Amino acid sequence: MANHVLIKQRAVPALIIPDGFKLVTTETHRRNREQVRVDRFQMTPDFSPNNAHVTLVYGADERLISYNRFFVAAEQLKLPIKGDVVYIAEQTWQTVDPDYARGLHYMRTDTLPRFFIDDQGQRQSFKVQWVKFAHDNGSYNWVSVGPGGQVIELERESRWDYFQSRRATEEWNYDDWVLARNGQGPQLAAPEALA
């Protein structure tokens, strides 16, 4: 049975940690000049870049900053239609942080690819509907909705570097960025943040 993400000891039903996934690492890093906690859940105890995993980033006040689930069940489900994904995204924000949600303003919805490497080393690709919001605080925020209406990603308080036309906020929730940051992979092209 899947578990739900906890925010300040409160379960959020839309944010799933799939059955069999266990906490394997907890690290602290800086994100937007704030110390954050990064929790990684996966089925295997050993880190393998881009394997099936869930990454959670919590702020110093224990608010959920990001949720990324790089795993979908084997069955092929269709993506919801645009109006449905906007509703799912708005409802997810209301559940995660209703006070913060009041400052969000819908911008657009894009269809984007996502992937993970399965236990056999095969790349499993799927698509998400990425629902982007601006916030009164000047940040960008989003919820990605995947097959069957499942929430795949949520992120808040992402800052943009207009001078370099790329993200300014650190990406502790993306393996390729972390590898680049650690000198174990190439710098990612814009719009990804400089590592």
PDB file of C-alpha atoms in Angstrom:
ATOM      1  CA  MET A   1       0.000   0.000   0.000  1.00  0.00           C
ATOM      2  CA  ALA A   2       1.346   3.436  -0.972  1.00  0.00           C
ATOM      3  CA  ASN A   3       2.151   6.053   1.636  1.00  0.00           C
ATOM      4  CA  HIS A   4       1.294   9.717   1.472  1.00  0.00           C
ATOM      5  CA  VAL A   5       3.720  12.598   1.848  1.00  0.00           C
ATOM      6  CA  LEU A   6       3.595  14.250   5.258  1.00  0.00           C
ATOM      7  CA  ILE A   7       3.643  18.017   5.694  1.00  0.00           C
ATOM      8  CA  LYS A   8       4.008  18.996   9.334  1.00  0.00           C
ATOM      9  CA  GLN A   9       2.675  15.544  10.315  1.00  0.00           C
ATOM     10  CA  ARG A  10      -0.366  15.890   8.002  1.00  0.00           C
ATOM     11  CA  ALA A  11      -0.806  13.395   5.148  1.00  0.00           C
ATOM     12  CA  VAL A  12      -1.444  14.819   1.663  1.00  0.00           C
ATOM     13  CA  PRO A  13      -3.422  12.202  -0.327  1.00  0.00           C
ATOM     14  CA  ALA A  14      -2.474  13.576  -3.776  1.00  0.00           C
ATOM     15  CA  LEU A  15       1.254  13.148  -3.085  1.00  0.00           C
ATOM     16  CA  ILE A  16       2.126   9.456  -3.142  1.00  0.00           C
ATOM     17  CA  ILE A  17       5.216   7.541  -2.111  1.00  0.00           C
ATOM     18  CA  PRO A  18       4.670   4.283  -4.026  1.00  0.00           C
ATOM     19  CA  ASP A  19       4.481   0.952  -2.280  1.00  0.00           C
ATOM     20  CA  GLY A  20       7.907  -0.531  -1.613  1.00  0.00           C
ATOM     21  CA  PHE A  21       9.725   2.803  -1.619  1.00  0.00           C
ATOM     22  CA  LYS A  22      11.768   3.490   1.515  1.00  0.00           C
ATOM     23  CA  LEU A  23      13.716   6.499   2.756  1.00  0.00           C
ATOM     24  CA  VAL A  24      17.346   5.914   1.716  1.00  0.00           C
ATOM     25  CA  THR A  25      18.996   9.330   2.204  1.00  0.00           C
ATOM     26  CA  THR A  26      18.406  12.596   4.013  1.00  0.00           C
ATOM     27  CA  GLU A  27      20.694  15.510   3.208  1.00  0.00           C
ATOM     28  CA  THR A  28      20.797  19.221   3.943  1.00  0.00           C
ATOM     29  CA  HIS A  29      21.609  21.799   1.262  1.00  0.00           C
ATOM     30  CA  ARG A  30      21.076  25.481   0.464  1.00  0.00           C
ATOM     31  CA  ARG A  31      18.211  26.488  -1.828  1.00  0.00           C
ATOM     32  CA  ASN A  32      17.443  30.180  -2.411  1.00  0.00           C
ATOM     33  CA  ARG A  33      19.754  30.931   0.565  1.00  0.00           C
ATOM     34  CA  GLU A  34      17.662  28.746   2.867  1.00  0.00           C
ATOM     35  CA  GLN A  35      18.810  25.499   4.451  1.00  0.00           C
ATOM     36  CA  VAL A  36      16.559  22.714   3.173  1.00  0.00           C
ATOM     37  CA  ARG A  37      16.216  18.997   3.846  1.00  0.00           C
ATOM     38  CA  VAL A  38      16.239  16.646   0.853  1.00  0.00           C
ATOM     39  CA  ASP A  39      14.716  13.188   1.401  1.00  0.00           C
ATOM     40  CA  ARG A  40      15.056  10.477  -1.250  1.00  0.00           C
ATOM     41  CA  PHE A  41      12.829   7.401  -1.359  1.00  0.00           C
ATOM     42  CA  GLN A  42      13.450   4.429  -3.641  1.00  0.00           C
ATOM     43  CA  MET A  43      13.031   0.658  -3.742  1.00  0.00           C
ATOM     44  CA  THR A  44      16.742  -0.145  -3.774  1.00  0.00           C
ATOM     45  CA  PRO A  45      19.164   0.939  -1.044  1.00  0.00           C
ATOM     46  CA  ASP A  46      21.897   2.010  -3.493  1.00  0.00           C
ATOM     47  CA  PHE A  47      21.763   5.284  -5.404  1.00  0.00           C
ATOM     48  CA  SER A  48      21.635   4.953  -9.152  1.00  0.00           C
ATOM     49  CA  PRO A  49      21.142   8.183 -11.128  1.00  0.00           C
ATOM     50  CA  ASN A  50      17.629   8.634 -12.483  1.00  0.00           C
ATOM     51  CA  ASN A  51      16.340   5.363 -11.059  1.00  0.00           C
ATOM     52  CA  ALA A  52      12.729   5.110  -9.902  1.00  0.00           C
ATOM     53  CA  HIS A  53      12.567   7.441  -6.909  1.00  0.00           C
ATOM     54  CA  VAL A  54      10.690  10.139  -5.034  1.00  0.00           C
ATOM     55  CA  THR A  55      12.524  13.247  -3.864  1.00  0.00           C
ATOM     56  CA  LEU A  56      11.064  15.614  -1.277  1.00  0.00           C
ATOM     57  CA  VAL A  57      12.528  19.002  -0.367  1.00  0.00           C
ATOM     58  CA  TYR A  58      11.411  20.620   2.890  1.00  0.00           C
ATOM     59  CA  GLY A  59      12.114  24.159   4.029  1.00  0.00           C
ATOM     60  CA  ALA A  60      13.561  25.176   7.380  1.00  0.00           C
ATOM     61  CA  ASP A  61       9.974  25.642   8.638  1.00  0.00           C
ATOM     62  CA  GLU A  62       9.018  22.105   7.415  1.00  0.00           C
ATOM     63  CA  ARG A  63       6.880  23.417   4.521  1.00  0.00           C
ATOM     64  CA  LEU A  64       7.016  21.192   1.450  1.00  0.00           C
ATOM     65  CA  ILE A  65       9.027  22.961  -1.242  1.00  0.00           C
ATOM     66  CA  SER A  66       9.091  20.225  -3.850  1.00  0.00           C
ATOM     67  CA  TYR A  67       7.839  16.746  -4.606  1.00  0.00           C
ATOM     68  CA  ASN A  68       9.156  14.759  -7.558  1.00  0.00           C
ATOM     69  CA  ARG A  69       8.015  11.233  -8.333  1.00  0.00           C
ATOM     70  CA  PHE A  70      10.075   9.701 -11.099  1.00  0.00           C
ATOM     71  CA  PHE A  71       8.024   6.559 -11.342  1.00  0.00           C
ATOM     72  CA  VAL A  72       4.671   5.611 -12.819  1.00  0.00           C
ATOM     73  CA  ALA A  73       2.936   2.256 -12.734  1.00  0.00           C
ATOM     74  CA  ALA A  74       3.388   0.005 -15.758  1.00  0.00           C
ATOM     75  CA  GLU A  75      -0.172   0.386 -16.998  1.00  0.00           C
ATOM     76  CA  GLN A  76      -0.535   3.001 -19.712  1.00  0.00           C
ATOM     77  CA  LEU A  77      -3.114   5.560 -18.639  1.00  0.00           C
ATOM     78  CA  LYS A  78      -4.054   8.629 -20.621  1.00  0.00           C
ATOM     79  CA  LEU A  79      -3.183  12.148 -19.564  1.00  0.00           C
ATOM     80  CA  PRO A  80      -6.166  14.181 -18.366  1.00  0.00           C
ATOM     81  CA  ILE A  81      -7.429  17.049 -20.509  1.00  0.00           C
ATOM     82  CA  LYS A  82      -6.123  20.580 -19.907  1.00  0.00           C
ATOM     83  CA  GLY A  83      -9.063  21.845 -17.850  1.00  0.00           C
ATOM     84  CA  ASP A  84      -8.876  18.823 -15.593  1.00  0.00           C
ATOM     85  CA  VAL A  85      -5.145  19.188 -14.949  1.00  0.00           C
ATOM     86  CA  VAL A  86      -5.520  22.852 -13.993  1.00  0.00           C
ATOM     87  CA  TYR A  87      -8.231  21.857 -11.521  1.00  0.00           C
ATOM     88  CA  ILE A  88      -6.042  19.030 -10.138  1.00  0.00           C
ATOM     89  CA  ALA A  89      -3.103  21.430  -9.774  1.00  0.00           C
ATOM     90  CA  GLU A  90      -5.189  24.087  -8.021  1.00  0.00           C
ATOM     91  CA  GLN A  91      -6.714  21.539  -5.661  1.00  0.00           C
ATOM     92  CA  THR A  92      -3.272  20.122  -4.887  1.00  0.00           C
ATOM     93  CA  TRP A  93      -2.004  23.578  -3.911  1.00  0.00           C
ATOM     94  CA  GLN A  94      -5.098  24.105  -1.750  1.00  0.00           C
ATOM     95  CA  THR A  95      -4.335  20.867   0.076  1.00  0.00           C
ATOM     96  CA  VAL A  96      -0.589  21.470   0.402  1.00  0.00           C
ATOM     97  CA  ASP A  97      -0.706  25.113   1.530  1.00  0.00           C
ATOM     98  CA  PRO A  98      -3.982  27.060   1.219  1.00  0.00           C
ATOM     99  CA  ASP A  99      -2.423  30.314   2.436  1.00  0.00           C
ATOM    100  CA  TYR A 100       0.310  30.128  -0.190  1.00  0.00           C
ATOM    101  CA  ALA A 101      -2.209  29.065  -2.840  1.00  0.00           C
ATOM    102  CA  ARG A 102      -4.047  32.384  -2.509  1.00  0.00           C
ATOM    103  CA  GLY A 103      -1.060  34.134  -4.099  1.00  0.00           C
ATOM    104  CA  LEU A 104      -0.842  31.803  -7.121  1.00  0.00           C
ATOM    105  CA  HIS A 105      -1.944  32.860 -10.615  1.00  0.00           C
ATOM    106  CA  TYR A 106      -2.291  30.365 -13.466  1.00  0.00           C
ATOM    107  CA  MET A 107       0.075  30.994 -16.389  1.00  0.00           C
ATOM    108  CA  ARG A 108      -0.001  28.050 -18.782  1.00  0.00           C
ATOM    109  CA  THR A 109      -0.004  24.273 -19.269  1.00  0.00           C
ATOM    110  CA  ASP A 110       2.664  22.446 -21.281  1.00  0.00           C
ATOM    111  CA  THR A 111       3.086  18.768 -22.144  1.00  0.00           C
ATOM    112  CA  LEU A 112       6.593  17.684 -21.116  1.00  0.00           C
ATOM    113  CA  PRO A 113       8.523  14.384 -21.173  1.00  0.00           C
ATOM    114  CA  ARG A 114       9.737  12.651 -18.023  1.00  0.00           C
ATOM    115  CA  PHE A 115      11.592   9.367 -17.514  1.00  0.00           C
ATOM    116  CA  PHE A 116      13.200   6.989 -15.065  1.00  0.00           C
ATOM    117  CA  ILE A 117      15.538   4.026 -15.411  1.00  0.00           C
ATOM    118  CA  ASP A 118      13.861   0.787 -14.321  1.00  0.00           C
ATOM    119  CA  ASP A 119      15.442  -2.165 -12.486  1.00  0.00           C
ATOM    120  CA  GLN A 120      16.498  -3.721 -15.813  1.00  0.00           C
ATOM    121  CA  GLY A 121      18.340  -0.541 -16.838  1.00  0.00           C
ATOM    122  CA  GLN A 122      15.688   0.397 -19.373  1.00  0.00           C
ATOM    123  CA  ARG A 123      14.557   3.973 -19.853  1.00  0.00           C
ATOM    124  CA  GLN A 124      10.830   4.305 -19.117  1.00  0.00           C
ATOM    125  CA  SER A 125       9.411   7.489 -20.634  1.00  0.00           C
ATOM    126  CA  PHE A 126       6.087   9.124 -19.889  1.00  0.00           C
ATOM    127  CA  LYS A 127       4.489  12.524 -20.350  1.00  0.00           C
ATOM    128  CA  VAL A 128       3.134  15.021 -17.869  1.00  0.00           C
ATOM    129  CA  GLN A 129       0.945  18.086 -18.093  1.00  0.00           C
ATOM    130  CA  TRP A 130       3.069  20.803 -16.435  1.00  0.00           C
ATOM    131  CA  VAL A 131       0.800  23.462 -14.922  1.00  0.00           C
ATOM    132  CA  LYS A 132       2.740  26.667 -14.215  1.00  0.00           C
ATOM    133  CA  PHE A 133       1.752  29.436 -11.806  1.00  0.00           C
ATOM    134  CA  ALA A 134       3.262  32.799 -10.913  1.00  0.00           C
ATOM    135  CA  HIS A 135       3.096  33.864  -7.277  1.00  0.00           C
ATOM    136  CA  ASP A 136       2.661  37.304  -5.738  1.00  0.00           C
ATOM    137  CA  ASN A 137       6.155  36.848  -4.227  1.00  0.00           C
ATOM    138  CA  GLY A 138       7.684  36.880  -7.737  1.00  0.00           C
ATOM    139  CA  SER A 139       8.435  33.163  -7.926  1.00  0.00           C
ATOM    140  CA  TYR A 140       7.317  30.460 -10.329  1.00  0.00           C
ATOM    141  CA  ASN A 141       5.503  27.373  -9.095  1.00  0.00           C
ATOM    142  CA  TRP A 142       4.010  24.295 -10.696  1.00  0.00           C
ATOM    143  CA  VAL A 143       2.259  20.981 -10.434  1.00  0.00           C
ATOM    144  CA  SER A 144       2.835  18.275 -13.042  1.00  0.00           C
ATOM    145  CA  VAL A 145      -0.005  15.843 -13.603  1.00  0.00           C
ATOM    146  CA  GLY A 146       0.813  12.515 -15.181  1.00  0.00           C
ATOM    147  CA  PRO A 147      -1.020   9.458 -16.483  1.00  0.00           C
ATOM    148  CA  GLY A 148      -4.331   8.788 -14.788  1.00  0.00           C
ATOM    149  CA  GLY A 149      -4.356  12.232 -13.137  1.00  0.00           C
ATOM    150  CA  GLN A 150      -1.534  11.340 -10.736  1.00  0.00           C
ATOM    151  CA  VAL A 151       0.470  14.248  -9.314  1.00  0.00           C
ATOM    152  CA  ILE A 152       4.069  13.675 -10.418  1.00  0.00           C
ATOM    153  CA  GLU A 153       5.727  16.960  -9.432  1.00  0.00           C
ATOM    154  CA  LEU A 154       5.095  19.989  -7.286  1.00  0.00           C
ATOM    155  CA  GLU A 155       7.494  22.856  -6.760  1.00  0.00           C
ATOM    156  CA  ARG A 156       7.243  26.278  -5.180  1.00  0.00           C
ATOM    157  CA  GLU A 157       9.404  29.373  -4.892  1.00  0.00           C
ATOM    158  CA  SER A 158      11.499  28.804  -7.998  1.00  0.00           C
ATOM    159  CA  ARG A 159      13.399  31.935  -9.024  1.00  0.00           C
ATOM    160  CA  TRP A 160      14.436  32.907 -12.543  1.00  0.00           C
ATOM    161  CA  ASP A 161      17.726  34.453 -13.681  1.00  0.00           C
ATOM    162  CA  TYR A 162      16.531  36.783 -16.452  1.00  0.00           C
ATOM    163  CA  PHE A 163      20.083  37.858 -17.355  1.00  0.00           C
ATOM    164  CA  GLN A 164      21.139  34.283 -18.150  1.00  0.00           C
ATOM    165  CA  SER A 165      17.693  33.072 -19.267  1.00  0.00           C
ATOM    166  CA  ARG A 166      17.780  30.130 -16.909  1.00  0.00           C
ATOM    167  CA  ARG A 167      16.536  29.040 -13.542  1.00  0.00           C
ATOM    168  CA  ALA A 168      18.319  30.664 -10.576  1.00  0.00           C
ATOM    169  CA  THR A 169      17.095  28.228  -7.899  1.00  0.00           C
ATOM    170  CA  GLU A 170      19.155  25.144  -7.081  1.00  0.00           C
ATOM    171  CA  GLU A 171      17.710  21.820  -8.327  1.00  0.00           C
ATOM    172  CA  TRP A 172      18.345  19.317  -5.536  1.00  0.00           C
ATOM    173  CA  ASN A 173      15.285  17.419  -6.817  1.00  0.00           C
ATOM    174  CA  TYR A 174      16.849  16.494 -10.219  1.00  0.00           C
ATOM    175  CA  ASP A 175      19.595  13.869 -10.435  1.00  0.00           C
ATOM    176  CA  ASP A 176      21.317  15.267 -13.541  1.00  0.00           C
ATOM    177  CA  TRP A 177      21.677  18.686 -11.885  1.00  0.00           C
ATOM    178  CA  VAL A 178      23.030  17.116  -8.675  1.00  0.00           C
ATOM    179  CA  LEU A 179      25.550  15.100 -10.714  1.00  0.00           C
ATOM    180  CA  ALA A 180      26.694  18.292 -12.471  1.00  0.00           C
ATOM    181  CA  ARG A 181      26.919  20.099  -9.124  1.00  0.00           C
ATOM    182  CA  ASN A 182      29.134  17.289  -7.788  1.00  0.00           C
ATOM    183  CA  GLY A 183      31.385  17.337 -10.876  1.00  0.00           C
ATOM    184  CA  GLN A 184      30.108  13.930 -12.005  1.00  0.00           C
ATOM    185  CA  GLY A 185      28.169  15.085 -15.054  1.00  0.00           C
ATOM    186  CA  PRO A 186      27.979  17.915 -17.592  1.00  0.00           C
ATOM    187  CA  GLN A 187      26.518  21.342 -16.915  1.00  0.00           C
ATOM    188  CA  LEU A 188      22.901  21.268 -18.060  1.00  0.00           C
ATOM    189  CA  ALA A 189      21.762  23.636 -20.782  1.00  0.00           C
ATOM    190  CA  ALA A 190      19.369  26.494 -20.091  1.00  0.00           C
ATOM    191  CA  PRO A 191      16.710  26.727 -18.780  1.00  0.00           C
ATOM    192  CA  GLU A 192      18.226  24.509 -16.052  1.00  0.00           C
ATOM    193  CA  ALA A 193      20.099  26.222 -13.218  1.00  0.00           C
ATOM    194  CA  LEU A 194      23.863  26.572 -13.276  1.00  0.00           C
ATOM    195  CA  ALA A 195      25.371  23.820 -11.174  1.00  0.00           C
TER     196      ALA A 195
END
